[in-house]
Amino acid sequence: MARSTIVLIGGASGVGTSTIAREVARRLNITHLIETDHLREVLRGAIDKKYAPVLHMSSYNAYRALRIPDHMVPKRFRDRVIAGFVEHASMVKPAIDMVIKRAVEDASDLVIEGVHLVPGLVHPEDYQYADVHMVILYADEEEHRERFVKRAMEKGRGGRHLEYFRQIRIIHDFLLEAADEHGIPTIKNDDIDRTVSEVLSVVRSVSVVIKSVHSLEDSIREAEIIRENNCRLIDIGFPIPGKRDVIKVSFRRDPVDEWEEILNNEESRQYFKHLYSASNNVHYHKISAPDEESLHRAIEKLREEGFKVEELRSGDVCEVGREGKEG
């Protein structure tokens, strides 16, 4: 029996999940695309507001309809926003489960997008007999705001989102934290073609492990080259002479952004400076791509710019003994 391919694309309001989901569905030749907002609307028609007031609010202002005792209301505004959002998303979760179940039964492929796809609430591994891939999109704050401004100017809507922009960014950051905690890939959406390619690299899992030799200061440029060629830099591993295991650090957000933060933070910079020094600037990367052509193009571009890169066979790199995260 053929396994269904299910692609889940989450992200806060305004980060572009709808646009990316449509293009991903087109590139994968998937005809079924569902927005979680539509599932929410169906549920609203079936459940009266007096029974589920949070469901009848938006994701970013659901906290205003929370029904909990006063002494249990979170004191911090951020926590109230998140509590309302999680309850709101939880009410949509059963509908998400049912459409995935139906797709599996019909052996159909499916793309689902929307803010209600919350890592930790939605677990890809829970959907048996299907290949489920989940990503969370994110955007820089100013670019995120500009999207709402542009929408308001061009389409006459978006003003309400600007009114609640602080709450939307709280949800945005919460989704990133949840993705990090549950090992869900996050993708910066600042270019449609590149973002689509990165999503496809998660779905298709075309990947290779490379051995790379360069200084810490060249790490940003290496990450830029890989991203410019529509590939994803997954991690970095350091083989330390005298130690049996490789010390590996996984990238949860855009590696270019993470490297910039690392190099601008004295403590993180010193930590990685030590790792580069101890490994004689030798390190390993896993790189994923939407297709073999993109993968080879990225590696060739690295070589053209003077990076010493070698593709490794399976088993050439010892198993990871310790994992960490910076940035």
CSV table of C-alpha atoms in Angstrom, one decimal:
chain,number,residue,atom,x,y,z
A,1,MET,CA,0.0,0.0,0.0
A,2,ALA,CA,1.4,3.4,-1.0
A,3,ARG,CA,2.2,5.7,1.9
A,4,SER,CA,0.8,9.2,1.9
A,5,THR,CA,3.1,12.2,1.9
A,6,ILE,CA,1.8,14.8,4.4
A,7,VAL,CA,3.5,18.2,4.5
A,8,LEU,CA,2.7,20.4,7.5
A,9,ILE,CA,3.8,24.1,7.2
A,10,GLY,CA,3.2,26.1,10.3
A,11,GLY,CA,4.0,29.7,11.3
A,12,ALA,CA,2.5,32.8,12.9
A,13,SER,CA,0.0,35.0,11.0
A,14,GLY,CA,1.7,36.9,8.2
A,15,VAL,CA,4.9,34.9,7.8
A,16,GLY,CA,3.7,33.5,4.5
A,17,THR,CA,2.6,30.0,5.1
A,18,SER,CA,-0.2,30.2,2.5
A,19,THR,CA,2.1,31.4,-0.3
A,20,ILE,CA,4.7,28.8,0.5
A,21,ALA,CA,2.2,26.0,0.9
A,22,ARG,CA,0.7,26.6,-2.5
A,23,GLU,CA,4.0,26.6,-4.2
A,24,VAL,CA,5.2,23.5,-2.3
A,25,ALA,CA,2.0,21.7,-3.3
A,26,ARG,CA,2.5,22.6,-6.9
A,27,ARG,CA,6.1,21.5,-7.0
A,28,LEU,CA,5.2,18.2,-5.4
A,29,ASN,CA,2.1,17.8,-7.6
A,30,ILE,CA,-0.1,17.5,-4.5
A,31,THR,CA,-3.7,18.5,-5.3
A,32,HIS,CA,-5.0,18.6,-1.7
A,33,LEU,CA,-4.1,21.7,0.2
A,34,ILE,CA,-5.9,22.6,3.5
A,35,GLU,CA,-5.6,25.8,5.6
A,36,THR,CA,-6.1,25.3,9.3
A,37,ASP,CA,-8.1,28.5,9.3
A,38,HIS,CA,-10.7,26.7,7.2
A,39,LEU,CA,-10.8,23.8,9.6
A,40,ARG,CA,-11.4,26.4,12.4
A,41,GLU,CA,-14.3,27.9,10.5
A,42,VAL,CA,-16.0,24.5,10.1
A,43,LEU,CA,-15.6,23.9,13.9
A,44,ARG,CA,-17.1,27.3,14.6
A,45,GLY,CA,-20.1,26.4,12.6
A,46,ALA,CA,-20.5,23.2,14.7
A,47,ILE,CA,-19.7,24.6,18.2
A,48,ASP,CA,-21.5,27.6,19.5
A,49,LYS,CA,-19.5,30.5,20.8
A,50,LYS,CA,-21.0,30.2,24.3
A,51,TYR,CA,-19.5,26.7,24.6
A,52,ALA,CA,-16.1,27.5,23.1
A,53,PRO,CA,-15.4,31.3,23.2
A,54,VAL,CA,-11.7,30.9,22.6
A,55,LEU,CA,-12.4,29.0,19.3
A,56,HIS,CA,-14.4,32.0,18.1
A,57,MET,CA,-11.5,34.4,18.6
A,58,SER,CA,-8.4,34.7,16.5
A,59,SER,CA,-5.2,33.0,17.4
A,60,TYR,CA,-3.6,36.2,18.5
A,61,ASN,CA,-6.4,37.5,20.8
A,62,ALA,CA,-7.8,34.2,22.1
A,63,TYR,CA,-6.3,35.0,25.5
A,64,ARG,CA,-9.1,37.6,25.9
A,65,ALA,CA,-11.7,34.7,26.0
A,66,LEU,CA,-9.9,32.3,28.4
A,67,ARG,CA,-12.2,30.8,31.0
A,68,ILE,CA,-10.0,30.1,33.9
A,69,PRO,CA,-10.1,31.2,37.6
A,70,ASP,CA,-8.6,34.6,38.3
A,71,HIS,CA,-5.9,33.2,40.5
A,72,MET,CA,-4.8,30.9,37.6
A,73,VAL,CA,-4.5,33.7,35.0
A,74,PRO,CA,-0.8,34.1,34.1
A,75,LYS,CA,0.5,37.4,35.4
A,76,ARG,CA,2.9,38.0,32.4
A,77,PHE,CA,1.2,39.3,29.3
A,78,ARG,CA,3.3,36.9,27.1
A,79,ASP,CA,2.1,33.9,29.1
A,80,ARG,CA,-1.5,34.9,28.8
A,81,VAL,CA,-1.2,35.3,25.0
A,82,ILE,CA,0.5,31.9,24.7
A,83,ALA,CA,-2.1,30.2,27.0
A,84,GLY,CA,-4.9,31.6,24.8
A,85,PHE,CA,-3.2,30.6,21.6
A,86,VAL,CA,-2.4,27.0,22.8
A,87,GLU,CA,-6.0,26.5,23.9
A,88,HIS,CA,-7.2,27.9,20.6
A,89,ALA,CA,-4.9,25.6,18.6
A,90,SER,CA,-5.9,22.6,20.7
A,91,MET,CA,-9.5,23.0,19.6
A,92,VAL,CA,-8.4,22.7,15.9
A,93,LYS,CA,-6.1,19.8,16.5
A,94,PRO,CA,-8.8,17.0,16.3
A,95,ALA,CA,-9.8,18.4,12.9
A,96,ILE,CA,-6.2,18.2,11.7
A,97,ASP,CA,-6.0,14.7,12.9
A,98,MET,CA,-9.1,13.7,11.0
A,99,VAL,CA,-8.0,15.2,7.6
A,100,ILE,CA,-4.7,13.4,7.9
A,101,LYS,CA,-6.4,10.2,8.8
A,102,ARG,CA,-8.7,10.5,5.8
A,103,ALA,CA,-5.7,11.2,3.5
A,104,VAL,CA,-3.9,8.1,4.8
A,105,GLU,CA,-7.0,6.0,4.3
A,106,ASP,CA,-7.4,7.3,0.7
A,107,ALA,CA,-3.6,7.0,0.0
A,108,SER,CA,-3.7,10.7,-0.9
A,109,ASP,CA,-0.9,13.2,-0.5
A,110,LEU,CA,-1.7,16.4,1.5
A,111,VAL,CA,-0.3,19.8,2.4
A,112,ILE,CA,-1.7,21.5,5.5
A,113,GLU,CA,-0.7,25.1,6.5
A,114,GLY,CA,-1.5,27.4,9.3
A,115,VAL,CA,-0.8,28.8,12.7
A,116,HIS,CA,-2.5,25.9,14.5
A,117,LEU,CA,0.3,23.5,13.6
A,118,VAL,CA,2.1,23.8,16.9
A,119,PRO,CA,5.2,21.6,17.6
A,120,GLY,CA,4.5,19.6,20.7
A,121,LEU,CA,0.7,19.7,20.1
A,122,VAL,CA,1.1,18.2,16.6
A,123,HIS,CA,3.6,15.3,16.6
A,124,PRO,CA,4.5,14.1,13.1
A,125,GLU,CA,5.5,10.7,14.4
A,126,ASP,CA,2.0,10.1,15.7
A,127,TYR,CA,0.6,9.7,12.2
A,128,GLN,CA,1.3,6.1,11.3
A,129,TYR,CA,1.5,4.7,7.7
A,130,ALA,CA,2.3,8.2,6.3
A,131,ASP,CA,5.4,10.1,5.6
A,132,VAL,CA,4.8,13.3,7.6
A,133,HIS,CA,7.1,16.3,7.3
A,134,MET,CA,6.7,19.4,9.4
A,135,VAL,CA,8.4,22.8,9.2
A,136,ILE,CA,7.8,26.2,10.9
A,137,LEU,CA,8.3,29.4,8.9
A,138,TYR,CA,9.6,32.6,10.5
A,139,ALA,CA,10.5,36.1,9.5
A,140,ASP,CA,12.5,39.1,10.9
A,141,GLU,CA,10.3,41.4,12.9
A,142,GLU,CA,10.5,44.4,10.5
A,143,GLU,CA,9.9,42.4,7.4
A,144,HIS,CA,7.0,40.7,9.2
A,145,ARG,CA,5.5,44.1,10.1
A,146,GLU,CA,6.0,45.4,6.5
A,147,ARG,CA,3.9,42.5,5.2
A,148,PHE,CA,0.9,43.6,7.2
A,149,VAL,CA,1.5,47.2,6.2
A,150,LYS,CA,1.7,46.2,2.5
A,151,ARG,CA,-1.5,44.1,2.8
A,152,ALA,CA,-3.4,46.9,4.4
A,153,MET,CA,-2.3,49.3,1.7
A,154,GLU,CA,-2.9,47.0,-1.3
A,155,LYS,CA,-6.0,45.0,-0.1
A,156,GLY,CA,-7.5,47.2,2.5
A,157,ARG,CA,-7.0,44.6,5.2
A,158,GLY,CA,-4.2,43.9,7.7
A,159,GLY,CA,-4.9,46.7,10.0
A,160,ARG,CA,-6.2,44.4,12.7
A,161,HIS,CA,-3.1,42.4,12.5
A,162,LEU,CA,-1.0,45.5,13.0
A,163,GLU,CA,-3.1,46.3,16.0
A,164,TYR,CA,-2.2,42.9,17.5
A,165,PHE,CA,1.3,42.8,16.1
A,166,ARG,CA,2.9,42.4,19.5
A,167,GLN,CA,0.7,39.4,20.3
A,168,ILE,CA,1.5,37.9,16.8
A,169,ARG,CA,5.2,38.2,17.5
A,170,ILE,CA,4.8,36.5,20.9
A,171,ILE,CA,3.2,33.6,19.1
A,172,HIS,CA,5.9,33.7,16.4
A,173,ASP,CA,8.7,33.4,18.9
A,174,PHE,CA,6.8,30.7,20.9
A,175,LEU,CA,6.5,28.6,17.7
A,176,LEU,CA,10.2,28.9,17.2
A,177,GLU,CA,10.9,27.8,20.7
A,178,ALA,CA,8.5,24.9,20.5
A,179,ALA,CA,10.1,23.8,17.2
A,180,ASP,CA,13.5,23.9,18.8
A,181,GLU,CA,12.3,21.9,21.7
A,182,HIS,CA,10.7,19.2,19.6
A,183,GLY,CA,13.3,19.0,16.8
A,184,ILE,CA,11.1,20.5,14.1
A,185,PRO,CA,13.0,22.4,11.3
A,186,THR,CA,12.5,26.1,11.1
A,187,ILE,CA,12.9,28.0,7.8
A,188,LYS,CA,13.4,31.8,7.4
A,189,ASN,CA,10.9,33.0,4.8
A,190,ASP,CA,12.6,36.0,3.2
A,191,ASP,CA,12.6,34.7,-0.4
A,192,ILE,CA,9.8,32.5,-1.9
A,193,ASP,CA,11.9,30.4,-4.2
A,194,ARG,CA,14.6,29.7,-1.6
A,195,THR,CA,12.0,29.0,1.1
A,196,VAL,CA,10.2,26.5,-1.1
A,197,SER,CA,13.4,24.8,-1.9
A,198,GLU,CA,14.3,24.5,1.8
A,199,VAL,CA,10.9,23.0,2.5
A,200,LEU,CA,11.4,20.5,-0.3
A,201,SER,CA,14.8,19.6,1.1
A,202,VAL,CA,13.1,18.6,4.3
A,203,VAL,CA,10.4,16.5,2.4
A,204,ARG,CA,12.7,14.8,-0.1
A,205,SER,CA,15.7,14.3,2.2
A,206,VAL,CA,18.4,14.5,-0.5
A,207,SER,CA,21.5,14.9,1.7
A,208,VAL,CA,25.2,14.4,2.1
A,209,VAL,CA,27.8,14.7,4.8
A,210,ILE,CA,30.8,16.8,3.9
A,211,LYS,CA,34.2,17.3,5.5
A,212,SER,CA,35.1,21.0,5.5
A,213,VAL,CA,38.2,22.8,6.5
A,214,HIS,CA,38.2,26.5,7.3
A,215,SER,CA,38.5,29.0,10.1
A,216,LEU,CA,35.7,30.2,12.4
A,217,GLU,CA,35.6,33.6,10.6
A,218,ASP,CA,34.6,31.9,7.3
A,219,SER,CA,31.6,30.1,8.8
A,220,ILE,CA,29.1,32.7,7.8
A,221,ARG,CA,30.2,32.8,4.2
A,222,GLU,CA,30.1,29.0,4.0
A,223,ALA,CA,26.5,29.1,5.4
A,224,GLU,CA,25.6,31.8,2.9
A,225,ILE,CA,26.8,29.8,-0.1
A,226,ILE,CA,24.9,26.7,1.0
A,227,ARG,CA,21.7,28.8,1.5
A,228,GLU,CA,22.2,30.7,-1.8
A,229,ASN,CA,22.1,27.4,-3.6
A,230,ASN,CA,18.8,26.4,-2.0
A,231,CYS,CA,20.3,23.9,0.4
A,232,ARG,CA,20.0,23.5,4.2
A,233,LEU,CA,23.0,23.4,6.5
A,234,ILE,CA,21.8,20.9,9.2
A,235,ASP,CA,24.6,20.7,11.7
A,236,ILE,CA,28.3,21.0,12.4
A,237,GLY,CA,30.4,18.3,14.0
A,238,PHE,CA,33.9,18.6,15.4
A,239,PRO,CA,36.3,15.6,15.4
A,240,ILE,CA,38.6,16.3,18.4
A,241,PRO,CA,41.9,14.3,18.3
A,242,GLY,CA,42.0,11.9,21.2
A,243,LYS,CA,38.2,11.8,21.6
A,244,ARG,CA,36.2,8.9,20.1
A,245,ASP,CA,33.0,10.8,19.4
A,246,VAL,CA,32.3,13.9,17.3
A,247,ILE,CA,30.9,16.9,19.1
A,248,LYS,CA,27.9,18.0,17.1
A,249,VAL,CA,25.8,21.2,17.2
A,250,SER,CA,22.5,21.3,15.3
A,251,PHE,CA,21.2,24.4,13.6
A,252,ARG,CA,17.6,25.0,14.5
A,253,ARG,CA,17.2,28.4,12.7
A,254,ASP,CA,18.8,29.9,9.6
A,255,PRO,CA,22.5,29.1,10.0
A,256,VAL,CA,23.5,32.5,8.7
A,257,ASP,CA,21.6,34.2,11.4
A,258,GLU,CA,22.9,31.7,14.0
A,259,TRP,CA,26.5,32.3,13.0
A,260,GLU,CA,26.1,36.0,13.2
A,261,GLU,CA,24.7,35.7,16.7
A,262,ILE,CA,27.4,33.4,17.8
A,263,LEU,CA,30.2,35.6,16.5
A,264,ASN,CA,28.6,38.7,18.1
A,265,ASN,CA,28.4,37.0,21.5
A,266,GLU,CA,31.7,36.7,23.3
A,267,GLU,CA,30.9,33.6,25.2
A,268,SER,CA,29.6,31.7,22.2
A,269,ARG,CA,32.4,32.9,20.0
A,270,GLN,CA,35.0,31.7,22.5
A,271,TYR,CA,33.3,28.3,22.7
A,272,PHE,CA,33.4,27.8,19.0
A,273,LYS,CA,36.8,29.2,18.7
A,274,HIS,CA,38.0,26.5,21.1
A,275,LEU,CA,36.2,23.8,19.0
A,276,TYR,CA,37.7,25.0,15.8
A,277,SER,CA,41.2,25.2,17.3
A,278,ALA,CA,40.9,21.7,19.0
A,279,SER,CA,39.8,20.1,15.7
A,280,ASN,CA,42.5,22.0,13.6
A,281,ASN,CA,39.6,23.7,11.7
A,282,VAL,CA,38.3,20.4,10.5
A,283,HIS,CA,34.6,19.8,10.8
A,284,TYR,CA,31.7,17.9,9.3
A,285,HIS,CA,28.3,19.2,8.0
A,286,LYS,CA,25.2,17.4,7.0
A,287,ILE,CA,23.6,19.3,4.0
A,288,SER,CA,20.1,18.6,2.7
A,289,ALA,CA,18.7,19.8,-0.7
A,290,PRO,CA,15.5,19.7,-2.8
A,291,ASP,CA,17.4,17.7,-5.4
A,292,GLU,CA,20.8,16.2,-6.3
A,293,GLU,CA,21.5,19.1,-8.8
A,294,SER,CA,21.2,21.7,-6.0
A,295,LEU,CA,23.4,19.7,-3.7
A,296,HIS,CA,26.2,19.3,-6.2
A,297,ARG,CA,25.9,23.0,-7.2
A,298,ALA,CA,26.4,24.1,-3.6
A,299,ILE,CA,29.4,21.9,-3.1
A,300,GLU,CA,31.0,23.1,-6.3
A,301,LYS,CA,30.4,26.7,-5.4
A,302,LEU,CA,32.1,26.2,-2.0
A,303,ARG,CA,35.1,24.8,-3.8
A,304,GLU,CA,35.1,27.7,-6.3
A,305,GLU,CA,35.4,30.1,-3.4
A,306,GLY,CA,38.3,28.3,-1.9
A,307,PHE,CA,36.7,26.0,0.7
A,308,LYS,CA,38.3,22.6,1.2
A,309,VAL,CA,35.3,20.3,0.9
A,310,GLU,CA,35.1,16.5,0.7
A,311,GLU,CA,32.0,14.4,0.4
A,312,LEU,CA,32.0,11.5,2.8
A,313,ARG,CA,30.7,8.0,2.5
A,314,SER,CA,28.3,6.5,5.0
A,315,GLY,CA,30.3,5.4,8.0
A,316,ASP,CA,33.2,7.8,7.5
A,317,VAL,CA,32.0,9.9,10.4
A,318,CYS,CA,31.7,8.3,13.9
A,319,GLU,CA,28.5,8.5,15.8
A,320,VAL,CA,27.7,11.6,17.7
A,321,GLY,CA,28.5,11.4,21.3
A,322,ARG,CA,27.3,14.7,22.6
A,323,GLU,CA,24.9,17.2,21.2
A,324,GLY,CA,24.5,20.9,22.0
A,325,LYS,CA,23.0,24.1,20.6
A,326,GLU,CA,24.2,27.7,20.4
A,327,GLY,CA,22.6,30.8,19.2
